[in-house]
Amino acid sequence: MSDAFERLLDRMVPGSGKHSVDAPHLPPTLGLEPGPIIARGSVGWLMRARDPMLLREVAVKLSAPERGREGAESVLQEARTTARIAHRAVLPVHRAVDLGDTAAIVFRLAPRLTLGAM
């Protein structure tokens, strides 16, 4: 997307474009080292992180604090549903954390290939 479009998107839907000043901070309780944001959506952010204990890269989905409990519940429901699925096209959930008005899911980081290549 163009830079102008990203700025417009941030003004229209705060936190949705790549120029957002509302970028998330990983809660210290996760014990992860933050990496770059992969994507933003209506519920929150998906970002890359590093697990220093297990020496691996992971993906973390965080609900946006301004979405409140509703956003947190949405992320937690996604975690519960995804954790019940065992399929090579579905990333495994490592853990989910309920932080009150926010929630987080820690996933295996997806390989850089398309579903069609699987």
PDB file of C-alpha atoms in Angstrom:
ATOM      1  CA  MET A   1       0.000   0.000   0.000  1.00  0.00           C
ATOM      2  CA  SER A   2       1.158   3.534  -0.606  1.00  0.00           C
ATOM      3  CA  ASP A   3       2.466   5.712   2.197  1.00  0.00           C
ATOM      4  CA  ALA A   4      -0.338   8.258   1.677  1.00  0.00           C
ATOM      5  CA  PHE A   5      -2.958   5.517   1.904  1.00  0.00           C
ATOM      6  CA  GLU A   6      -1.394   4.153   5.114  1.00  0.00           C
ATOM      7  CA  ARG A   7      -1.505   7.625   6.732  1.00  0.00           C
ATOM      8  CA  LEU A   8      -5.131   8.087   5.665  1.00  0.00           C
ATOM      9  CA  LEU A   9      -5.985   4.651   7.052  1.00  0.00           C
ATOM     10  CA  ASP A  10      -4.389   5.575  10.399  1.00  0.00           C
ATOM     11  CA  ARG A  11      -6.459   8.753  10.582  1.00  0.00           C
ATOM     12  CA  MET A  12      -9.698   6.948   9.722  1.00  0.00           C
ATOM     13  CA  VAL A  13      -9.138   3.825  11.850  1.00  0.00           C
ATOM     14  CA  PRO A  14      -6.503   4.485  14.511  1.00  0.00           C
ATOM     15  CA  GLY A  15      -4.032   1.657  14.829  1.00  0.00           C
ATOM     16  CA  SER A  16      -4.839   0.116  11.448  1.00  0.00           C
ATOM     17  CA  GLY A  17      -2.113   1.546   9.219  1.00  0.00           C
ATOM     18  CA  LYS A  18       1.621   1.048   9.439  1.00  0.00           C
ATOM     19  CA  HIS A  19       2.219   4.624  10.669  1.00  0.00           C
ATOM     20  CA  SER A  20       0.169   4.127  13.795  1.00  0.00           C
ATOM     21  CA  VAL A  21       1.517   5.636  16.986  1.00  0.00           C
ATOM     22  CA  ASP A  22      -0.626   3.147  18.902  1.00  0.00           C
ATOM     23  CA  ALA A  23       1.732   0.238  18.221  1.00  0.00           C
ATOM     24  CA  PRO A  24       1.395  -2.465  20.846  1.00  0.00           C
ATOM     25  CA  HIS A  25       3.835  -3.295  23.605  1.00  0.00           C
ATOM     26  CA  LEU A  26       4.219  -6.912  24.555  1.00  0.00           C
ATOM     27  CA  PRO A  27       3.112  -7.489  28.134  1.00  0.00           C
ATOM     28  CA  PRO A  28       6.119  -8.465  30.293  1.00  0.00           C
ATOM     29  CA  THR A  29       4.178 -11.495  31.546  1.00  0.00           C
ATOM     30  CA  LEU A  30       4.650 -13.122  28.123  1.00  0.00           C
ATOM     31  CA  GLY A  31       8.437 -13.193  28.551  1.00  0.00           C
ATOM     32  CA  LEU A  32       8.959 -12.485  24.856  1.00  0.00           C
ATOM     33  CA  GLU A  33      11.228 -10.059  23.032  1.00  0.00           C
ATOM     34  CA  PRO A  34       9.180  -7.898  20.638  1.00  0.00           C
ATOM     35  CA  GLY A  35       9.771  -7.880  16.929  1.00  0.00           C
ATOM     36  CA  PRO A  36       8.154  -6.077  14.008  1.00  0.00           C
ATOM     37  CA  ILE A  37       4.419  -5.830  13.447  1.00  0.00           C
ATOM     38  CA  ILE A  38       3.278  -8.320  10.816  1.00  0.00           C
ATOM     39  CA  ALA A  39      -0.299  -7.064  10.413  1.00  0.00           C
ATOM     40  CA  ARG A  40      -3.111  -5.051  11.964  1.00  0.00           C
ATOM     41  CA  GLY A  41      -6.755  -5.928  11.994  1.00  0.00           C
ATOM     42  CA  SER A  42     -10.071  -4.965  13.513  1.00  0.00           C
ATOM     43  CA  VAL A  43      -9.318  -6.705  16.822  1.00  0.00           C
ATOM     44  CA  GLY A  44      -5.644  -5.844  17.253  1.00  0.00           C
ATOM     45  CA  TRP A  45      -2.165  -6.652  16.007  1.00  0.00           C
ATOM     46  CA  LEU A  46      -0.128  -9.613  14.874  1.00  0.00           C
ATOM     47  CA  MET A  47       3.549  -9.242  15.580  1.00  0.00           C
ATOM     48  CA  ARG A  48       6.718 -11.236  15.441  1.00  0.00           C
ATOM     49  CA  ALA A  49       8.524 -11.970  18.708  1.00  0.00           C
ATOM     50  CA  ARG A  50      11.362 -14.071  20.032  1.00  0.00           C
ATOM     51  CA  ASP A  51      11.052 -16.533  22.886  1.00  0.00           C
ATOM     52  CA  PRO A  52      14.455 -16.279  24.620  1.00  0.00           C
ATOM     53  CA  MET A  53      13.796 -19.324  26.803  1.00  0.00           C
ATOM     54  CA  LEU A  54      13.063 -21.694  23.914  1.00  0.00           C
ATOM     55  CA  LEU A  55      15.269 -19.844  21.380  1.00  0.00           C
ATOM     56  CA  ARG A  56      12.579 -19.603  18.708  1.00  0.00           C
ATOM     57  CA  GLU A  57      10.650 -17.019  16.748  1.00  0.00           C
ATOM     58  CA  VAL A  58       6.895 -16.857  17.355  1.00  0.00           C
ATOM     59  CA  ALA A  59       3.864 -14.870  16.241  1.00  0.00           C
ATOM     60  CA  VAL A  60       1.806 -13.015  18.843  1.00  0.00           C
ATOM     61  CA  LYS A  61      -1.743 -11.760  18.329  1.00  0.00           C
ATOM     62  CA  LEU A  62      -2.679  -8.987  20.767  1.00  0.00           C
ATOM     63  CA  SER A  63      -6.115  -7.507  21.192  1.00  0.00           C
ATOM     64  CA  ALA A  64      -6.220  -3.707  21.123  1.00  0.00           C
ATOM     65  CA  PRO A  65      -6.835  -2.206  24.588  1.00  0.00           C
ATOM     66  CA  GLU A  66      -9.447   0.180  23.178  1.00  0.00           C
ATOM     67  CA  ARG A  67     -11.533  -2.863  22.144  1.00  0.00           C
ATOM     68  CA  GLY A  68     -11.838  -3.687  25.857  1.00  0.00           C
ATOM     69  CA  ARG A  69     -13.158  -6.942  27.157  1.00  0.00           C
ATOM     70  CA  GLU A  70     -15.029  -7.659  23.922  1.00  0.00           C
ATOM     71  CA  GLY A  71     -11.774  -7.613  21.937  1.00  0.00           C
ATOM     72  CA  ALA A  72     -10.003  -9.731  24.536  1.00  0.00           C
ATOM     73  CA  GLU A  73     -12.817 -12.313  24.494  1.00  0.00           C
ATOM     74  CA  SER A  74     -12.666 -12.430  20.692  1.00  0.00           C
ATOM     75  CA  VAL A  75      -8.939 -13.227  20.778  1.00  0.00           C
ATOM     76  CA  LEU A  76      -9.389 -15.815  23.531  1.00  0.00           C
ATOM     77  CA  GLN A  77     -12.214 -17.522  21.607  1.00  0.00           C
ATOM     78  CA  GLU A  78      -9.966 -17.632  18.533  1.00  0.00           C
ATOM     79  CA  ALA A  79      -7.242 -19.256  20.660  1.00  0.00           C
ATOM     80  CA  ARG A  80      -9.651 -21.882  22.038  1.00  0.00           C
ATOM     81  CA  THR A  81     -11.010 -22.730  18.612  1.00  0.00           C
ATOM     82  CA  THR A  82      -7.613 -22.835  16.905  1.00  0.00           C
ATOM     83  CA  ALA A  83      -6.100 -24.962  19.684  1.00  0.00           C
ATOM     84  CA  ARG A  84      -8.641 -27.720  18.921  1.00  0.00           C
ATOM     85  CA  ILE A  85      -7.583 -27.953  15.271  1.00  0.00           C
ATOM     86  CA  ALA A  86      -4.742 -30.237  14.235  1.00  0.00           C
ATOM     87  CA  HIS A  87      -4.010 -29.600  10.572  1.00  0.00           C
ATOM     88  CA  ARG A  88      -0.832 -28.686   8.721  1.00  0.00           C
ATOM     89  CA  ALA A  89      -2.481 -25.539   7.349  1.00  0.00           C
ATOM     90  CA  VAL A  90      -3.360 -24.265  10.852  1.00  0.00           C
ATOM     91  CA  LEU A  91      -0.639 -22.820  13.053  1.00  0.00           C
ATOM     92  CA  PRO A  92      -0.464 -24.421  16.497  1.00  0.00           C
ATOM     93  CA  VAL A  93      -1.220 -22.280  19.526  1.00  0.00           C
ATOM     94  CA  HIS A  94       1.616 -22.297  22.064  1.00  0.00           C
ATOM     95  CA  ARG A  95      -0.394 -20.431  24.718  1.00  0.00           C
ATOM     96  CA  ALA A  96      -3.076 -17.827  25.360  1.00  0.00           C
ATOM     97  CA  VAL A  97      -3.016 -15.161  28.054  1.00  0.00           C
ATOM     98  CA  ASP A  98      -5.975 -13.209  29.472  1.00  0.00           C
ATOM     99  CA  LEU A  99      -4.825  -9.798  30.702  1.00  0.00           C
ATOM    100  CA  GLY A 100      -8.210  -8.278  31.507  1.00  0.00           C
ATOM    101  CA  ASP A 101      -8.969  -5.698  28.812  1.00  0.00           C
ATOM    102  CA  THR A 102      -6.438  -7.279  26.457  1.00  0.00           C
ATOM    103  CA  ALA A 103      -5.506 -10.831  25.533  1.00  0.00           C
ATOM    104  CA  ALA A 104      -2.697 -12.485  23.615  1.00  0.00           C
ATOM    105  CA  ILE A 105      -2.193 -15.677  21.635  1.00  0.00           C
ATOM    106  CA  VAL A 106       1.294 -17.018  20.999  1.00  0.00           C
ATOM    107  CA  PHE A 107       1.454 -19.076  17.784  1.00  0.00           C
ATOM    108  CA  ARG A 108       4.135 -20.866  15.854  1.00  0.00           C
ATOM    109  CA  LEU A 109       5.497 -18.386  13.322  1.00  0.00           C
ATOM    110  CA  ALA A 110       4.199 -19.247   9.864  1.00  0.00           C
ATOM    111  CA  PRO A 111       6.648 -20.289   7.191  1.00  0.00           C
ATOM    112  CA  ARG A 112       6.807 -17.956   4.229  1.00  0.00           C
ATOM    113  CA  LEU A 113       4.713 -19.960   1.805  1.00  0.00           C
ATOM    114  CA  THR A 114       1.150 -19.981   0.640  1.00  0.00           C
ATOM    115  CA  LEU A 115      -1.553 -22.501   1.515  1.00  0.00           C
ATOM    116  CA  GLY A 116      -1.558 -23.521  -2.143  1.00  0.00           C
ATOM    117  CA  ALA A 117       2.042 -24.700  -1.788  1.00  0.00           C
ATOM    118  CA  MET A 118       1.145 -27.076   1.065  1.00  0.00           C
TER     119      MET A 118
END
